[in-house]
Tab-separated table of C-alpha atoms in Angstrom:
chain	number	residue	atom	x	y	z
A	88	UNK	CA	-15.417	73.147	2.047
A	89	UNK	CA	-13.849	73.968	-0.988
A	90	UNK	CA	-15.771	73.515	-4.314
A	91	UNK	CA	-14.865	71.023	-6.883
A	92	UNK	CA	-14.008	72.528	-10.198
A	93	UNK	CA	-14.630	70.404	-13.822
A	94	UNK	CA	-11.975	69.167	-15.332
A	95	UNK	CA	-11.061	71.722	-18.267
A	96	UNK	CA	-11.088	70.120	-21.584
A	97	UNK	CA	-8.255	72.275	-23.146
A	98	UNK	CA	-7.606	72.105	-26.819
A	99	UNK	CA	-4.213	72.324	-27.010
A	100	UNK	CA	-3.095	69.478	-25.084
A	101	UNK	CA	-5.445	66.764	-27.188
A	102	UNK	CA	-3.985	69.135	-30.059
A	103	UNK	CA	-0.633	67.938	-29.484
A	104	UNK	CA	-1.609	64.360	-29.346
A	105	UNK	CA	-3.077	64.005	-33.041
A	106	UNK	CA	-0.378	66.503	-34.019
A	107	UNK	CA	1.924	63.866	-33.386
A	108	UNK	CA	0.323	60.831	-35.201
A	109	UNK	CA	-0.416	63.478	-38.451
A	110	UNK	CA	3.587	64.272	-38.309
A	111	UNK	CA	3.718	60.526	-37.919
A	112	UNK	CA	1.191	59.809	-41.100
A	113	UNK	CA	3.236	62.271	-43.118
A	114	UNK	CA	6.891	60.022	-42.471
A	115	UNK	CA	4.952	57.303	-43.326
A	116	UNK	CA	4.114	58.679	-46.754
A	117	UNK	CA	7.206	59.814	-47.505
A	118	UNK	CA	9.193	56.857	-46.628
A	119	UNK	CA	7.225	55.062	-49.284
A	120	UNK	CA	8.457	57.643	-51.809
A	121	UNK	CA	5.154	59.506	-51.741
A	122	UNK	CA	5.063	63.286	-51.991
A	123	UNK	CA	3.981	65.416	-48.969
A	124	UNK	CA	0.450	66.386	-48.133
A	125	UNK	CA	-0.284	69.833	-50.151
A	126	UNK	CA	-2.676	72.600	-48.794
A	127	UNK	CA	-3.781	75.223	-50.643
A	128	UNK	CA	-5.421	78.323	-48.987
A	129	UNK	CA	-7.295	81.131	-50.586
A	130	UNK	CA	-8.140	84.154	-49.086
A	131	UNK	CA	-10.749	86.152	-50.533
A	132	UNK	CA	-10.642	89.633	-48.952
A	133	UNK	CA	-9.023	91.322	-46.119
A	134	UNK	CA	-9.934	90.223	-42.769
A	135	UNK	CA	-7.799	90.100	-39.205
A	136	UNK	CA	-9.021	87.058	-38.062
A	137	UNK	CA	-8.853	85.168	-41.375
A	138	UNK	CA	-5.124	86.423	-41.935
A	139	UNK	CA	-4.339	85.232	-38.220
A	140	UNK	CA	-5.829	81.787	-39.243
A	141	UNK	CA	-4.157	81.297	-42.210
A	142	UNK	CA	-0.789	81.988	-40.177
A	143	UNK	CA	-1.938	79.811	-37.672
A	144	UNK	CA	-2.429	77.249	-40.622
A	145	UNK	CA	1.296	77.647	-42.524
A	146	UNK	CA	2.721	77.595	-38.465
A	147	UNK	CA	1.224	74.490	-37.994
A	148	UNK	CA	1.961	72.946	-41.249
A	149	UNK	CA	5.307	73.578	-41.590
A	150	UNK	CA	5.475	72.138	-37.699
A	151	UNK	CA	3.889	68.764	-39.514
A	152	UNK	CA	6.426	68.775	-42.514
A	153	UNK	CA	3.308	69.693	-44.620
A	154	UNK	CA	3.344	71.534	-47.577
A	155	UNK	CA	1.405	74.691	-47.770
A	156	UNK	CA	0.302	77.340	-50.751
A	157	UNK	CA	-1.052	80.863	-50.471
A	158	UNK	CA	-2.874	82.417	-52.786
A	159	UNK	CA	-3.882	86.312	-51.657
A	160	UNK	CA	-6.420	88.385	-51.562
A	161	UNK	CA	-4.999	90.597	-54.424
A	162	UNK	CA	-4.768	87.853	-56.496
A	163	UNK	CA	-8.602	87.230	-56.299
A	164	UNK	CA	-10.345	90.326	-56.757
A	165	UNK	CA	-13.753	88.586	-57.710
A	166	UNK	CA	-15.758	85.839	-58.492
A	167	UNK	CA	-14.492	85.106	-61.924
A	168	UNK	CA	-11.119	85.217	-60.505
A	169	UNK	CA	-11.756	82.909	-57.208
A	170	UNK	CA	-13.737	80.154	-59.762
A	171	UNK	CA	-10.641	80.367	-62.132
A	172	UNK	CA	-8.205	80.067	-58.388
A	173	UNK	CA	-10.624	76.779	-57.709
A	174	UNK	CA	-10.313	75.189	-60.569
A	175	UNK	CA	-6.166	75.466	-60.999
A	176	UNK	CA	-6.493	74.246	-57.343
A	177	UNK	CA	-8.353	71.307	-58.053
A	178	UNK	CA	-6.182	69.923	-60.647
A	179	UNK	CA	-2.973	70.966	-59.299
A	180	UNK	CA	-0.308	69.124	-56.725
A	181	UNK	CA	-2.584	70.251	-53.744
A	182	UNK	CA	-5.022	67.574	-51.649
A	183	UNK	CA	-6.626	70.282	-49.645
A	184	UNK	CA	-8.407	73.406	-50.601
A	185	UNK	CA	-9.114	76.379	-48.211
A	186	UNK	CA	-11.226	79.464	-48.493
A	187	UNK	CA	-11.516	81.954	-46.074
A	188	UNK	CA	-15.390	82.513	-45.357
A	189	UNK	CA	-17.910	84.212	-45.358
A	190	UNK	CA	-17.017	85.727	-48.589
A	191	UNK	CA	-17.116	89.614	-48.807
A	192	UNK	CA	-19.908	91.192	-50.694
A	193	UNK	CA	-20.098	90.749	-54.366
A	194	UNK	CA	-19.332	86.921	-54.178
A	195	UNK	CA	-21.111	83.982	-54.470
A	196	UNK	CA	-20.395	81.595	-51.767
A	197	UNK	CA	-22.552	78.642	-52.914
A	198	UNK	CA	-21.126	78.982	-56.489
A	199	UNK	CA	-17.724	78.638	-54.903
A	200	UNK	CA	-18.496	75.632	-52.840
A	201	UNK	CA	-20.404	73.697	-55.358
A	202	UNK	CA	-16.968	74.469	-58.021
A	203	UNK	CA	-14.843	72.299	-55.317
A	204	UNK	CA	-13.113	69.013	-55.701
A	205	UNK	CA	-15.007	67.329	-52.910
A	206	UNK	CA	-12.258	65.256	-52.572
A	207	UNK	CA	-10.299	68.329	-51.505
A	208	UNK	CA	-12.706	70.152	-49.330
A	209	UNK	CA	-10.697	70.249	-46.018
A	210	UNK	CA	-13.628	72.593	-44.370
A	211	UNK	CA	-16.103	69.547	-44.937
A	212	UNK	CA	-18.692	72.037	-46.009
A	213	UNK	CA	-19.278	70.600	-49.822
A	214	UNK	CA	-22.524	69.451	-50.189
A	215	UNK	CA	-21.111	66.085	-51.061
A	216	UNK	CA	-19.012	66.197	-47.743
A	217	UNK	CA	-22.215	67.195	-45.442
A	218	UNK	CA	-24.279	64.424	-47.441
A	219	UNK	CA	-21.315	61.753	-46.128
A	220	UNK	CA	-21.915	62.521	-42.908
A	221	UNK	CA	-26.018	61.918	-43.133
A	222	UNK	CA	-24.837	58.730	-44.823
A	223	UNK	CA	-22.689	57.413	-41.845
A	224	UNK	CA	-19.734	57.561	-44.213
A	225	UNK	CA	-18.042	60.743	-43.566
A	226	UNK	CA	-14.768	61.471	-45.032
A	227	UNK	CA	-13.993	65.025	-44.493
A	228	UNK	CA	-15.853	66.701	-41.427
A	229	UNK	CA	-16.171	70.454	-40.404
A	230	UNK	CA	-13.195	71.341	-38.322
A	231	UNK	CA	-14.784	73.209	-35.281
A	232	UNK	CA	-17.620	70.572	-35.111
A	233	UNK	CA	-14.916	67.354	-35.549
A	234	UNK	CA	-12.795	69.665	-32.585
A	235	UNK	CA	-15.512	69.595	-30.307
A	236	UNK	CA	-16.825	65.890	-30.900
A	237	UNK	CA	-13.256	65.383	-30.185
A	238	UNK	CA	-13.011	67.124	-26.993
A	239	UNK	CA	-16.164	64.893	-25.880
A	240	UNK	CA	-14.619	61.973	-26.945
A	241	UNK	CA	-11.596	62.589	-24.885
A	242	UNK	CA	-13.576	62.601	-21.728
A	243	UNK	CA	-13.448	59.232	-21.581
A	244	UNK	CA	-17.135	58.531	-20.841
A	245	UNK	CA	-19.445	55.847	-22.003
A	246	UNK	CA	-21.372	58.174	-24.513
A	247	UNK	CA	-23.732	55.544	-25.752
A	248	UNK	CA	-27.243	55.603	-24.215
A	249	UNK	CA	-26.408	59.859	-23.157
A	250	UNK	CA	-28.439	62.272	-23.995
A	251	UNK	CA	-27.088	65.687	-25.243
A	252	UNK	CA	-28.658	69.384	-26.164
A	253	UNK	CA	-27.297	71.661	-29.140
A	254	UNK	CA	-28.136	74.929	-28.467
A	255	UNK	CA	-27.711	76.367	-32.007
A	256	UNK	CA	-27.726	74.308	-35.385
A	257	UNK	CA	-25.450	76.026	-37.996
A	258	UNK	CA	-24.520	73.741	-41.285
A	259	UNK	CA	-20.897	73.657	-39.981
A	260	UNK	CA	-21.618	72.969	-36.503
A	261	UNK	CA	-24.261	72.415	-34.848
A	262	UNK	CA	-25.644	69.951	-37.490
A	263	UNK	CA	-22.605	67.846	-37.849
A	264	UNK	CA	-22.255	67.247	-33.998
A	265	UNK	CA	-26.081	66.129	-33.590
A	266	UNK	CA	-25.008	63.720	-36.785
A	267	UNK	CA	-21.664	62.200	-35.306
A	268	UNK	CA	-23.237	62.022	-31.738
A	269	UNK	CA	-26.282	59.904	-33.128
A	270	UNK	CA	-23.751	57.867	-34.290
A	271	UNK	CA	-22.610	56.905	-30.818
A	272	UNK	CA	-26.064	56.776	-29.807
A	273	UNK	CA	-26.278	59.498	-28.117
A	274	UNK	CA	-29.891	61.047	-27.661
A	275	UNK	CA	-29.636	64.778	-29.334
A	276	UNK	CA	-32.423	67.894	-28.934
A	277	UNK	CA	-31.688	70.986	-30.814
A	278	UNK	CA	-32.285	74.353	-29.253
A	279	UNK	CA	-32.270	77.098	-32.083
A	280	UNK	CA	-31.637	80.729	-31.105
A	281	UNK	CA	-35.043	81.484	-31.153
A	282	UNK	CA	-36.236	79.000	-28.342
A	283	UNK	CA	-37.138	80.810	-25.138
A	284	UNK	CA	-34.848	80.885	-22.553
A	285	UNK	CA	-36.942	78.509	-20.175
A	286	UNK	CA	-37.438	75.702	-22.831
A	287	UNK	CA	-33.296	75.658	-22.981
A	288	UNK	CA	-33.155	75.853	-19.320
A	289	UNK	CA	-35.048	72.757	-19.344
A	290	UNK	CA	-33.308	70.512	-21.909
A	291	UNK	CA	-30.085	71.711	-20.459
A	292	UNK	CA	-30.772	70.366	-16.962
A	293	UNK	CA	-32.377	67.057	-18.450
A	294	UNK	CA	-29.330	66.626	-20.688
A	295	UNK	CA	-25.904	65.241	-19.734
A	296	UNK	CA	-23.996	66.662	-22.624
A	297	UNK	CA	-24.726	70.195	-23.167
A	298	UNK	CA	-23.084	72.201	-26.275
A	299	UNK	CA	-23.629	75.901	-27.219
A	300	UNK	CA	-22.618	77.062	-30.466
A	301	UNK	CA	-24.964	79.580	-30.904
A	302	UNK	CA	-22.967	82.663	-31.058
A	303	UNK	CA	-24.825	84.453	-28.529
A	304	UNK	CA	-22.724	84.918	-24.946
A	305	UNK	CA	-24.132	83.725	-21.727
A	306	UNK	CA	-27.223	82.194	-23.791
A	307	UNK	CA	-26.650	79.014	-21.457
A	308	UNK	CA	-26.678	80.482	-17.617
A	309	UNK	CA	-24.136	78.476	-15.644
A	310	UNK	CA	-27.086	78.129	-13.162
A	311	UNK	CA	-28.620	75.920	-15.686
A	312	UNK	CA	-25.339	73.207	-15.623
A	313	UNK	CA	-25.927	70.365	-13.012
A	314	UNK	CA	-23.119	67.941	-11.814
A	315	UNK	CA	-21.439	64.962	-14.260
A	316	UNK	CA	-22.327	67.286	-16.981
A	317	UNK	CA	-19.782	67.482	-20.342
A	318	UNK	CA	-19.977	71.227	-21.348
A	319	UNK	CA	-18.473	72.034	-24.970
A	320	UNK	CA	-18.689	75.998	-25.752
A	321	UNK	CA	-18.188	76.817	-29.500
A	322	UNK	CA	-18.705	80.432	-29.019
A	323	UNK	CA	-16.496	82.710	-29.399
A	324	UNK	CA	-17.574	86.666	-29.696
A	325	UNK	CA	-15.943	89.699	-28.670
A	326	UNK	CA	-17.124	91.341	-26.011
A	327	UNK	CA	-16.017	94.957	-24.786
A	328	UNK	CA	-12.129	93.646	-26.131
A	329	UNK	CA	-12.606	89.946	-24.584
A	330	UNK	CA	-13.674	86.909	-26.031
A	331	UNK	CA	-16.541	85.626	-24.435
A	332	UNK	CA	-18.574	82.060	-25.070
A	333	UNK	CA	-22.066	81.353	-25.226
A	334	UNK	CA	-21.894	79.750	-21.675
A	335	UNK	CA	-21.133	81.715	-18.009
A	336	UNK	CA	-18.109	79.733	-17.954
A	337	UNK	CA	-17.295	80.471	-13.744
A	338	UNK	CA	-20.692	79.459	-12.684
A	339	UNK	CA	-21.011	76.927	-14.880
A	340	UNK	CA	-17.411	75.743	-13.878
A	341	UNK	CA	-18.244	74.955	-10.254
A	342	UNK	CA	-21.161	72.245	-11.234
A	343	UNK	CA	-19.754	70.618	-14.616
A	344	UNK	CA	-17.616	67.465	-14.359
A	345	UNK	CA	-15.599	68.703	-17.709
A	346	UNK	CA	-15.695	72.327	-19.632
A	347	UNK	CA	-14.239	73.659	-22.171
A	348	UNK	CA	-12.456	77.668	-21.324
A	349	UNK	CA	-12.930	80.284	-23.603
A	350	UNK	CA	-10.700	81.183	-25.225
A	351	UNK	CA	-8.472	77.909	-24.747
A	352	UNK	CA	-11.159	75.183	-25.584
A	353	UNK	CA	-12.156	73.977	-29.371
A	354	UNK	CA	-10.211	76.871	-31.034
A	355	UNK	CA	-6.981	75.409	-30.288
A	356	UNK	CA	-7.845	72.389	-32.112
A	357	UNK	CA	-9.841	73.675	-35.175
A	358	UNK	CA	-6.560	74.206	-36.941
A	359	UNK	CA	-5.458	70.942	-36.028
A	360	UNK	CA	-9.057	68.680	-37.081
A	361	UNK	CA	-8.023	70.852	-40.263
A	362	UNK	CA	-4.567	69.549	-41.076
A	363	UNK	CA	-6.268	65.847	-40.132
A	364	UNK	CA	-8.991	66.223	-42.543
A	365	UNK	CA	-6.003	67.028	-44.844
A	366	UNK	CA	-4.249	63.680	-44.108
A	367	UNK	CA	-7.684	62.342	-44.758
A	368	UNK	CA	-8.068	63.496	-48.219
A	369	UNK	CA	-4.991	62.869	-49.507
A	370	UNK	CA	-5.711	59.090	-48.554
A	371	UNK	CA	-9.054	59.292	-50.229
A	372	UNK	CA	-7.763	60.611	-53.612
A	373	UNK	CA	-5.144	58.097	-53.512
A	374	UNK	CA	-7.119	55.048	-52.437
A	375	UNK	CA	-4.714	54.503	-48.840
């Protein structure tokens, strides 16, 4: 008998779906004689995968009829230079700010978080933006972490009355999710990277949402997954020239009711919770 596969919770095809009713937001606004919504990205230092995201980002917005502003990495040689960047971004045309992070050595990344218009802080990782989200009134939330309660969300499940594990608890992720999932009353326990591997084992199997974002691949063993569960991998490393995530995705696969693939899962979508949290701040600032 044949064995019954989850249902793969790909990013790309919810992407599509709130790429739509953003390009849809965006006609709104300007058929009411409003401008366009404005991003501006800087990017501090030379990195492949930050230059591939910020192409991924002008891609998309252009797709949306967004408008979108570059600054380089030669035009921000240092910390002086990226607080001086910040501050003509926060009172220019732009609703959205971007920096490419973790800053290279030699900056201050806390100094450059706490000098942005909260307002404008598209990444959600402002103190004031975090502190929101403690509050139950969250305005702008951390892409990968929004992606991924997103990708639950679309399961279709009652969540209310669930119980989840977070194996991992970064600011951007891990501690957002356990927020917004409280919020639908969802029971959370947090596994940090440091837990041994047969405490995990154990709230994994008790748990019937189980999300790894700890950076660490095959840190969940797909033995551990038990049927009806939801399975959200944030990881994403490369291993031996492959991306890998932090769960054994084909073992894991054959148990699950719905998993997400990587690569294929929440980074698809991360650019697109991005772009929303864009169309949410430029509401905010202008009291929509």
């Amino acid at each position: 008998m044949p064995v019954k596969e989850a249902k793969l919770l790909e990013g790309k095809i919810l992407a599509k779906q709130i790429q739509e009713e953003i390009h849809a937001s965006v006609q709104k606004f300007i058929s009411k004689g409003l401008e366009a919504p404005k991003l501006c990205a800087l990017q501090i230092g030379k990195d492949a995968s930050a230059e591939w995201y910020l192409g991924q980002q002008q891609k998309l917005a252009q797709k949306l009829g967004l408008e979108y502003e570059l600054i380089a990495a030669d035009g921000i040689p240092d910390q002086k230079t990226l607080l001086a960047r910040i501050a003509d971004a926060n009172r220019s045309s732009a609703h959205g700010i971007f920096m490419t992070m973790p800053l290279p050595k030699g900056f201050d990344a806390d100094a450059a978080l706490l000098a942005l218009d909260p307002k404008k802080d598209v990444e959600g990782i402002h103190p004031t933006s975090l502190g929101l989200i403690v509050l139950r009134k969250a305005k702008l939330i951390p892409p990968t972490a929004y992606a991924a309660f997103q990708l639950i969300e679309s399961t279709g499940l009652k969540l209310h009355g669930k119980q989840a594990v977070l194996v991992g608890q970064s600011a951007i992720v891990g501690r957002p999710l356990q927020l917004m999932l409280g919020e639908r009353r969802v029971t959370t326990l947090v596994c940090n990277t440091g837990t041994p591997a047969e405490t995990i084992q154990k709230f994994v199997e008790a748990s019937d949402i189980v999300i790894a974002c700890a950076g660490q691949p095959g840190i969940v063993k797909g033995a551990w997954i038990r049927e009806g569960q939801i399975v959200i991998d944030v990881g994403t490393t490369e291993v031996n020239g492959k991306i890998t995530g932090d769960i054994e995705f084909e073992e894991a696969r054959k148990r699950a009711a719905f998993i997400t693939p990587v690569p294929g899962g929440v980074g698809p979508l991360t650019v697109t919770m991005l772009m929303r949290n864009l169309i949410h701040a430029y509401r905010w600032q202008k009291g929509l």
